[in-house]
mmCIF file of C-alpha atoms in Angstrom:
data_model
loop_
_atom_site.group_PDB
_atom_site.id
_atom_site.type_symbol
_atom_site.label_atom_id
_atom_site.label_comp_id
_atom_site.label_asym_id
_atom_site.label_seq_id
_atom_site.Cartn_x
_atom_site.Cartn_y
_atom_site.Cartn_z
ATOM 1 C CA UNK A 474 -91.919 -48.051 -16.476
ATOM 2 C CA UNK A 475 -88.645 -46.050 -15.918
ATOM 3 C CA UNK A 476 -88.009 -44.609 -12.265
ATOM 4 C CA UNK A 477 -88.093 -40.865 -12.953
ATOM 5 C CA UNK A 478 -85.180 -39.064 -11.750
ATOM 6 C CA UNK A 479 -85.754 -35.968 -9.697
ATOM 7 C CA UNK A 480 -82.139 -33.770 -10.364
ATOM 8 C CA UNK A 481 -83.455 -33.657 -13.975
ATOM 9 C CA UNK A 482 -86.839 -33.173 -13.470
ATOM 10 C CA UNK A 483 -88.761 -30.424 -12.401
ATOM 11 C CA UNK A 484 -91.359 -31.383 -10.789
ATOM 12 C CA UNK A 485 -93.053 -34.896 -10.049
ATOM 13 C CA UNK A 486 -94.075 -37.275 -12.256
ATOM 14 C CA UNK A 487 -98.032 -38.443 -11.869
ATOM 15 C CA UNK A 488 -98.542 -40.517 -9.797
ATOM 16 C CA UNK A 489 -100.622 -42.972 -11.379
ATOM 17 C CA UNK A 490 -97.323 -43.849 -13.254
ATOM 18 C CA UNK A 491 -95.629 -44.962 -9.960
ATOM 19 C CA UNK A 492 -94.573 -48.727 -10.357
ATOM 20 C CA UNK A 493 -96.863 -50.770 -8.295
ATOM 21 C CA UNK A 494 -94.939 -53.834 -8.376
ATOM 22 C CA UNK A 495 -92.776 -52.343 -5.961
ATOM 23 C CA UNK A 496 -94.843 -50.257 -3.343
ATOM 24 C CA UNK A 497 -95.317 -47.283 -5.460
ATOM 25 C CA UNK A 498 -91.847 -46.335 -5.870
ATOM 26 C CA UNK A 499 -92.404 -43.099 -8.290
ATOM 27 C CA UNK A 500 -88.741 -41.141 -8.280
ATOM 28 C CA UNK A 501 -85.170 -40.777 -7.056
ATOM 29 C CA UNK A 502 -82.927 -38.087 -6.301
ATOM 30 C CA UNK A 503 -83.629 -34.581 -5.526
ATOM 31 C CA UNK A 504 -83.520 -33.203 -1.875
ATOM 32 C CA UNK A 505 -85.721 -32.448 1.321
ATOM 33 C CA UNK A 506 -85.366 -28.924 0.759
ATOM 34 C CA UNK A 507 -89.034 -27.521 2.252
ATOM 35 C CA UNK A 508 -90.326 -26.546 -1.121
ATOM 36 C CA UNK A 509 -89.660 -30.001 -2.419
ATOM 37 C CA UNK A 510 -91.450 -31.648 0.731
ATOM 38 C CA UNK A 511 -94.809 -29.828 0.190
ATOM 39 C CA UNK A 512 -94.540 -30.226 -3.748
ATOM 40 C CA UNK A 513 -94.424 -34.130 -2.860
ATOM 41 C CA UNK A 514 -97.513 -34.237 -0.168
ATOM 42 C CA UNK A 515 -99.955 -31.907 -2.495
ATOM 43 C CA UNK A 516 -99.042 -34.260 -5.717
ATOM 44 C CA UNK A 517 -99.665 -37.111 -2.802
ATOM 45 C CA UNK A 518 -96.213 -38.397 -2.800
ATOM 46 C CA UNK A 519 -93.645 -38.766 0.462
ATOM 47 C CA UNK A 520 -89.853 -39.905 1.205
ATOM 48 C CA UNK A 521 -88.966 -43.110 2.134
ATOM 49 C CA UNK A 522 -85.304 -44.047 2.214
ATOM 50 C CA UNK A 523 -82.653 -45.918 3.981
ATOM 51 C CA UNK A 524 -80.077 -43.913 4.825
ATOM 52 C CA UNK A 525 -78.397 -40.270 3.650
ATOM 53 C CA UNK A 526 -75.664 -41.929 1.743
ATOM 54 C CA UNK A 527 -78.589 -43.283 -0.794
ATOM 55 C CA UNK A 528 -80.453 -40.981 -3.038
ATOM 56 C CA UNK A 529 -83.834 -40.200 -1.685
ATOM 57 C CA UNK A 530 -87.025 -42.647 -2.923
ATOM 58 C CA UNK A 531 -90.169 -40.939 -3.140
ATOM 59 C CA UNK A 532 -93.756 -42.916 -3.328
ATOM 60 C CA UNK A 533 -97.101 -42.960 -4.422
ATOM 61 C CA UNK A 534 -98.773 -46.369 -2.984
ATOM 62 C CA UNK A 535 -101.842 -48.151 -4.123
ATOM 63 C CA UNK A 536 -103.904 -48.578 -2.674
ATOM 64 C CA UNK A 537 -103.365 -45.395 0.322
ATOM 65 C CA UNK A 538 -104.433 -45.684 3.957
ATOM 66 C CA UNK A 539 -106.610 -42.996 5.050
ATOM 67 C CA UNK A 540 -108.640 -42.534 8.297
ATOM 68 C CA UNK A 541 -111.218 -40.081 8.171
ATOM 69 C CA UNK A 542 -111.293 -38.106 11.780
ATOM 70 C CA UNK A 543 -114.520 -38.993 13.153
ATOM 71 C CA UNK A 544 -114.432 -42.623 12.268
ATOM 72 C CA UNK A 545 -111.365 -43.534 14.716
ATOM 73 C CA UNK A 546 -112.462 -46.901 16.046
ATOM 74 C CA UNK A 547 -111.970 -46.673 20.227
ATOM 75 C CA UNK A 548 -112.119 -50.433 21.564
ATOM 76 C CA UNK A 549 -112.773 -50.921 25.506
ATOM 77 C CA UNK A 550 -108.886 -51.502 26.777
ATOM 78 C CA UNK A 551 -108.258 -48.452 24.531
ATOM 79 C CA UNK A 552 -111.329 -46.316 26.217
ATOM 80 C CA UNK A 553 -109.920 -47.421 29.435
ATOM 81 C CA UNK A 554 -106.487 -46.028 28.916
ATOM 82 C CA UNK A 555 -108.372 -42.584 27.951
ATOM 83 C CA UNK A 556 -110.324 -42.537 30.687
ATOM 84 C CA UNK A 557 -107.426 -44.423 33.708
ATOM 85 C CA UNK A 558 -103.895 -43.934 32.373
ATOM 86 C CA UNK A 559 -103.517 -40.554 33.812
ATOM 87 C CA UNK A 560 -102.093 -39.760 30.304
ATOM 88 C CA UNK A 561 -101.366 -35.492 29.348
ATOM 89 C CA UNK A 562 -101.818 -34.406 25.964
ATOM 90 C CA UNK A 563 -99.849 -31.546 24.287
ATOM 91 C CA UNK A 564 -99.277 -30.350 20.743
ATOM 92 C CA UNK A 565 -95.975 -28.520 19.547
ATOM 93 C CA UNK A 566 -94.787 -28.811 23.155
ATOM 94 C CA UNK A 567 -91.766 -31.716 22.147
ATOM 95 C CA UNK A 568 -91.312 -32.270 18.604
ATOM 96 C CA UNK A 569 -87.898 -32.484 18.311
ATOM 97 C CA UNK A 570 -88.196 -35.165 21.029
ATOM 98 C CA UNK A 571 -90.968 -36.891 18.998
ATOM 99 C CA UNK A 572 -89.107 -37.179 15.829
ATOM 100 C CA UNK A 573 -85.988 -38.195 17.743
ATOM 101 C CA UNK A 574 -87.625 -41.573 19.773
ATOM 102 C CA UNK A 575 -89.642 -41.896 16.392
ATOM 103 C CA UNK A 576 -86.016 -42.321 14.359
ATOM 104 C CA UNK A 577 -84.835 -44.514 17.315
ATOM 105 C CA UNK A 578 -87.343 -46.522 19.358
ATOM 106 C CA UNK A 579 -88.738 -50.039 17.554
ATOM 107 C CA UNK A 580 -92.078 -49.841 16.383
ATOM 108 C CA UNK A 581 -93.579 -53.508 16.932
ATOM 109 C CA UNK A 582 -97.093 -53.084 16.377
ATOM 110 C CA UNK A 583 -97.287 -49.741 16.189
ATOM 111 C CA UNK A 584 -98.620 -49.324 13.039
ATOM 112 C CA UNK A 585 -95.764 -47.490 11.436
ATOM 113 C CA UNK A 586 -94.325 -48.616 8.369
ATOM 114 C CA UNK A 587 -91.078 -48.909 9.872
ATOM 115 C CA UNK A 588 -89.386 -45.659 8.009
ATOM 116 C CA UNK A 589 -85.610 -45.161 8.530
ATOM 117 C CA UNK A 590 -85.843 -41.628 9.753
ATOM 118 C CA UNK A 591 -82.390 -40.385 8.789
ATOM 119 C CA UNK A 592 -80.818 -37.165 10.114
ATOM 120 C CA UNK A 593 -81.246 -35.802 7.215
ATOM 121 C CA UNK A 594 -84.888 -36.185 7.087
ATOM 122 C CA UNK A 595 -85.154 -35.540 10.653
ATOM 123 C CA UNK A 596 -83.341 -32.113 10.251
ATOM 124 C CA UNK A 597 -86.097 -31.845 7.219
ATOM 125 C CA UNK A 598 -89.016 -32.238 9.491
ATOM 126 C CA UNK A 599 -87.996 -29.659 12.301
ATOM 127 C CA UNK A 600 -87.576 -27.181 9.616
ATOM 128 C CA UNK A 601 -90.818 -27.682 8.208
ATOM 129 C CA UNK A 602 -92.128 -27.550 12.376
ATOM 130 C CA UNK A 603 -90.291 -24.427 12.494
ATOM 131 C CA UNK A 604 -91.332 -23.198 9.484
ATOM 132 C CA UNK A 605 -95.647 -24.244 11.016
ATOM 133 C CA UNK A 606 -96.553 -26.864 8.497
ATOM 134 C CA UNK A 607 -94.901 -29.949 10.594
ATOM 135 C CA UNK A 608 -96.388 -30.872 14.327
ATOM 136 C CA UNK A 609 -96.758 -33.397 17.301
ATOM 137 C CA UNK A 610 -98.897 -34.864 19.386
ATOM 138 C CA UNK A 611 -97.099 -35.928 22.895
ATOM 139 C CA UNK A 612 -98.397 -37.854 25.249
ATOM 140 C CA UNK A 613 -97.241 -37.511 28.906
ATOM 141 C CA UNK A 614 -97.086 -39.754 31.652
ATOM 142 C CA UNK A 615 -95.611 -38.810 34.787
ATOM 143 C CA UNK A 616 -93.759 -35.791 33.199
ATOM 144 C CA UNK A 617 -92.357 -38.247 31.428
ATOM 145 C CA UNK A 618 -92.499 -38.295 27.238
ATOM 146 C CA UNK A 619 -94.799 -41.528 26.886
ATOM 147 C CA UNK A 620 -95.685 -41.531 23.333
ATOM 148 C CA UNK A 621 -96.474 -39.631 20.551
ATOM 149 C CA UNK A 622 -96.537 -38.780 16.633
ATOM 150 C CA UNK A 623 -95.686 -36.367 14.003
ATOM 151 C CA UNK A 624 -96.974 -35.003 10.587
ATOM 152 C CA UNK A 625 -97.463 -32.096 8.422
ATOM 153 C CA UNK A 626 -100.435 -29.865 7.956
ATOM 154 C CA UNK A 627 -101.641 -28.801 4.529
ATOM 155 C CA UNK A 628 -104.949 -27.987 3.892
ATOM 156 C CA UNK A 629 -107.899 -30.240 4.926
ATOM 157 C CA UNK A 630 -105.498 -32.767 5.340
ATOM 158 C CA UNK A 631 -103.117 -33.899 7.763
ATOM 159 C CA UNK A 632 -100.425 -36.380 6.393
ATOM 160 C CA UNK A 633 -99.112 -38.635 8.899
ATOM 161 C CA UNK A 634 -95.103 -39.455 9.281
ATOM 162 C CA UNK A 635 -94.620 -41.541 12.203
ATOM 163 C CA UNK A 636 -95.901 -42.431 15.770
ATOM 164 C CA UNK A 637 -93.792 -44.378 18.646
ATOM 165 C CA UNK A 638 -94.524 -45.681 22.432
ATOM 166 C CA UNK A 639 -92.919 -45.908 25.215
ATOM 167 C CA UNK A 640 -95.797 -46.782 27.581
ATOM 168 C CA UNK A 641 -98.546 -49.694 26.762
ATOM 169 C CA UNK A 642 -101.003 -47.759 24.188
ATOM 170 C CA UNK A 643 -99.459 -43.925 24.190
ATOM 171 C CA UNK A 644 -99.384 -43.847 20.278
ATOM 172 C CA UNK A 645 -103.116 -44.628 19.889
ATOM 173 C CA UNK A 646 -103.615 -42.004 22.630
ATOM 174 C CA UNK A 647 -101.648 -39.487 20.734
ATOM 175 C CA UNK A 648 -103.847 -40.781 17.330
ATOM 176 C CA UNK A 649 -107.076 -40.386 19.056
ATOM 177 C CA UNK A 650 -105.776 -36.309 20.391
ATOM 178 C CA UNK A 651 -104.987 -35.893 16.721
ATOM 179 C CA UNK A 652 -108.317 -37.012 15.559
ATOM 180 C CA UNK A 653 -110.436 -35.276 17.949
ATOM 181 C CA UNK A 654 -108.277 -32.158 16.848
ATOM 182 C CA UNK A 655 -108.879 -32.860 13.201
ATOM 183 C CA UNK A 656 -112.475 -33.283 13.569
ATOM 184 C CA UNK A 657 -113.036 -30.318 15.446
ATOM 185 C CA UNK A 658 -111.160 -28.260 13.035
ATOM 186 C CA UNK A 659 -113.149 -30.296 10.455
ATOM 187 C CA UNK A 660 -109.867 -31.961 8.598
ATOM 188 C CA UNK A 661 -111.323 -34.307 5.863
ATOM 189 C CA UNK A 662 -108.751 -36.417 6.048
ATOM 190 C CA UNK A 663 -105.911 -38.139 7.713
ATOM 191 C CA UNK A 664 -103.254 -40.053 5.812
ATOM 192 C CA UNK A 665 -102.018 -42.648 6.984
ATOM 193 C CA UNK A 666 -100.002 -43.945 3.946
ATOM 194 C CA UNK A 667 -99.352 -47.494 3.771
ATOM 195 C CA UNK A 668 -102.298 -50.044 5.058
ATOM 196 C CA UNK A 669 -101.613 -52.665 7.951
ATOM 197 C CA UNK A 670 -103.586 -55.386 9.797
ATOM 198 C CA UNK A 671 -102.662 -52.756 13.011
ATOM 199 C CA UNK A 672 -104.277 -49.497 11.370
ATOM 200 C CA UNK A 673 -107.123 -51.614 9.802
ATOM 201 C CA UNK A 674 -107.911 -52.277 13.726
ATOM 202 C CA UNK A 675 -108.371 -48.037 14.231
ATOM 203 C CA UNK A 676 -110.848 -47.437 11.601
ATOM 204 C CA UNK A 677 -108.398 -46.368 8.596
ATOM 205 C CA UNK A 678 -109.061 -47.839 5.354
ATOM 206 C CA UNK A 679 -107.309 -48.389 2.056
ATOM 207 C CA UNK A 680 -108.474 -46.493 -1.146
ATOM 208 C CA UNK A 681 -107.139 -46.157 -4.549
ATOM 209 C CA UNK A 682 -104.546 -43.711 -5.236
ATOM 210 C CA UNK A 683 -106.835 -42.145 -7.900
ATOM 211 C CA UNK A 684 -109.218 -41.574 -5.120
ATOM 212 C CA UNK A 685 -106.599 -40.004 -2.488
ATOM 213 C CA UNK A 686 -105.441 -38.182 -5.626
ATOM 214 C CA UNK A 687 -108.623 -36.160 -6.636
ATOM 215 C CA UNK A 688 -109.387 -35.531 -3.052
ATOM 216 C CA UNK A 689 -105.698 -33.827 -2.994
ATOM 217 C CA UNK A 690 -107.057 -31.912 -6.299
ATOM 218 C CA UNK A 691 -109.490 -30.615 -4.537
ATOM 219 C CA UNK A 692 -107.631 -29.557 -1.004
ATOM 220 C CA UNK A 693 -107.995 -25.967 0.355
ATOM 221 C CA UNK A 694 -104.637 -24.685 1.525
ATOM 222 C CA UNK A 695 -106.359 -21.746 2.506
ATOM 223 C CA UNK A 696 -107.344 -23.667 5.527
ATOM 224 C CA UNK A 697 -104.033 -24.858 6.596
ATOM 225 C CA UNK A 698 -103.688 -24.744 10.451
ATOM 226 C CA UNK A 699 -100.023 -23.459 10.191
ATOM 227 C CA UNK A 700 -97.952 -22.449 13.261
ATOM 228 C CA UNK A 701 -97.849 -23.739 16.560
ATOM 229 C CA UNK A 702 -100.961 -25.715 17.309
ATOM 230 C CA UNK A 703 -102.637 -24.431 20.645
ATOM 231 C CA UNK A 704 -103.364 -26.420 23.931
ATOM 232 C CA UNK A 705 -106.608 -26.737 23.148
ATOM 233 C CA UNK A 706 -108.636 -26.308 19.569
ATOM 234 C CA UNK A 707 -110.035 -22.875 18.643
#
């Protein structure tokens, strides 16, 4: 198939078009302008790119990783960190910070796929937190930022960008805050984007795109938790 290029185009391609031999790579071009960013997560596509100097890739994998809230799996060391660590949890207290050790700290085994997070996007992603779709999860440890992720908000769904630690653990603390959040504001859904061996441990499975696609079709954005996400859910 021919790459689609975005400064001609509209709009996305489908998705189901996206070449497959190659991770899903669906288009090029175009910008992180805020309206382009949530055009790409409702059509179930995201930026992934090496640096600014490159035209932006944007992708579509199949088969997606998805975690659905409630089914988070919790082993006993992880339990133990929940219950011993003397971790804090906030939301939408640090995620400028988040995004910033997420661009810059090495992700081992993480879970991440390993994104470049160029200043570019990263000036993307606190406009879209200042604009209420974009968030993150910190974990604390001492007053100290521990660990953490970000994402953006849209609907039943919560797409997730990137996590990072600094402390044995903090980024599946700050995954099992989000979850417990989701599932108390009953999110369907969290996306998790490409599969791993290390998400595969936490519960989050790998579906076909045509799958994560008509469950998109179907997402209420009248239920989008926009704005600054409160202490605790309500």
């Amino acid at each position: 198939m021919t790459i689609a290029v975005l400064d001609h185009l509209p709009t996305f391609p489908d998705p189901n078009g996206a070449e497959d031999a190659i991770g899903g790579l669906l288009a090029i071009g175009g910008d992180l302008s805020e309206a382009r960013l949530l055009e790409a997560y409702r059509a179930g596509v995201f930026p992934w790119f090496e640096n600014d100097s490159e035209p932006v890739l944007w992708w579509s994998p199949d088969p997606r990783a998805v975690l659905k809230p409630a089914a988070m799996r919790v082993n006993r060391t992880l339990a133990k960190r929940l219950r011993n660590a003397g971790f804090k949890i906030s939301f939408d207290r640090a995620f400028a910070r988040v995004i910033t050790a997420c661009a810059t700290i090495p992700r081992g085994a993480s879970g991440s796929r390993g994104t470049w997070i160029t200043p570019n996007m990263e000036r993307a992603y606190r406009d879209l937190h200042a604009s209420g779709y974009a968030h993150s999860v910190e974990v604390w440890l001492d007053g100290d930022l521990a660990g953490g992720l970000y994402g953006l908000s849209l609907g039943e769904i919560f797409f997730g960008e990137s996590m990072f630690s600094r402390v044995r653990d903090a980024s599946k603390v700050a995954l099992y805050h989000l979850c417990r959040r989701l599932e108390q504001w009953r999110f369907r859904l969290l996306d998790c984007q490409l599969p791993n061996e290390h998400l595969a441990t936490l519960g989050v499975q790998s579906i076909p795109r045509r799958e994560f696609l008509a469950m998109l079709a179907n997402n209420d954005e009248s239920r989008t938790r926009r704005g600054t996400w409160p202490a605790e859910a309500n």
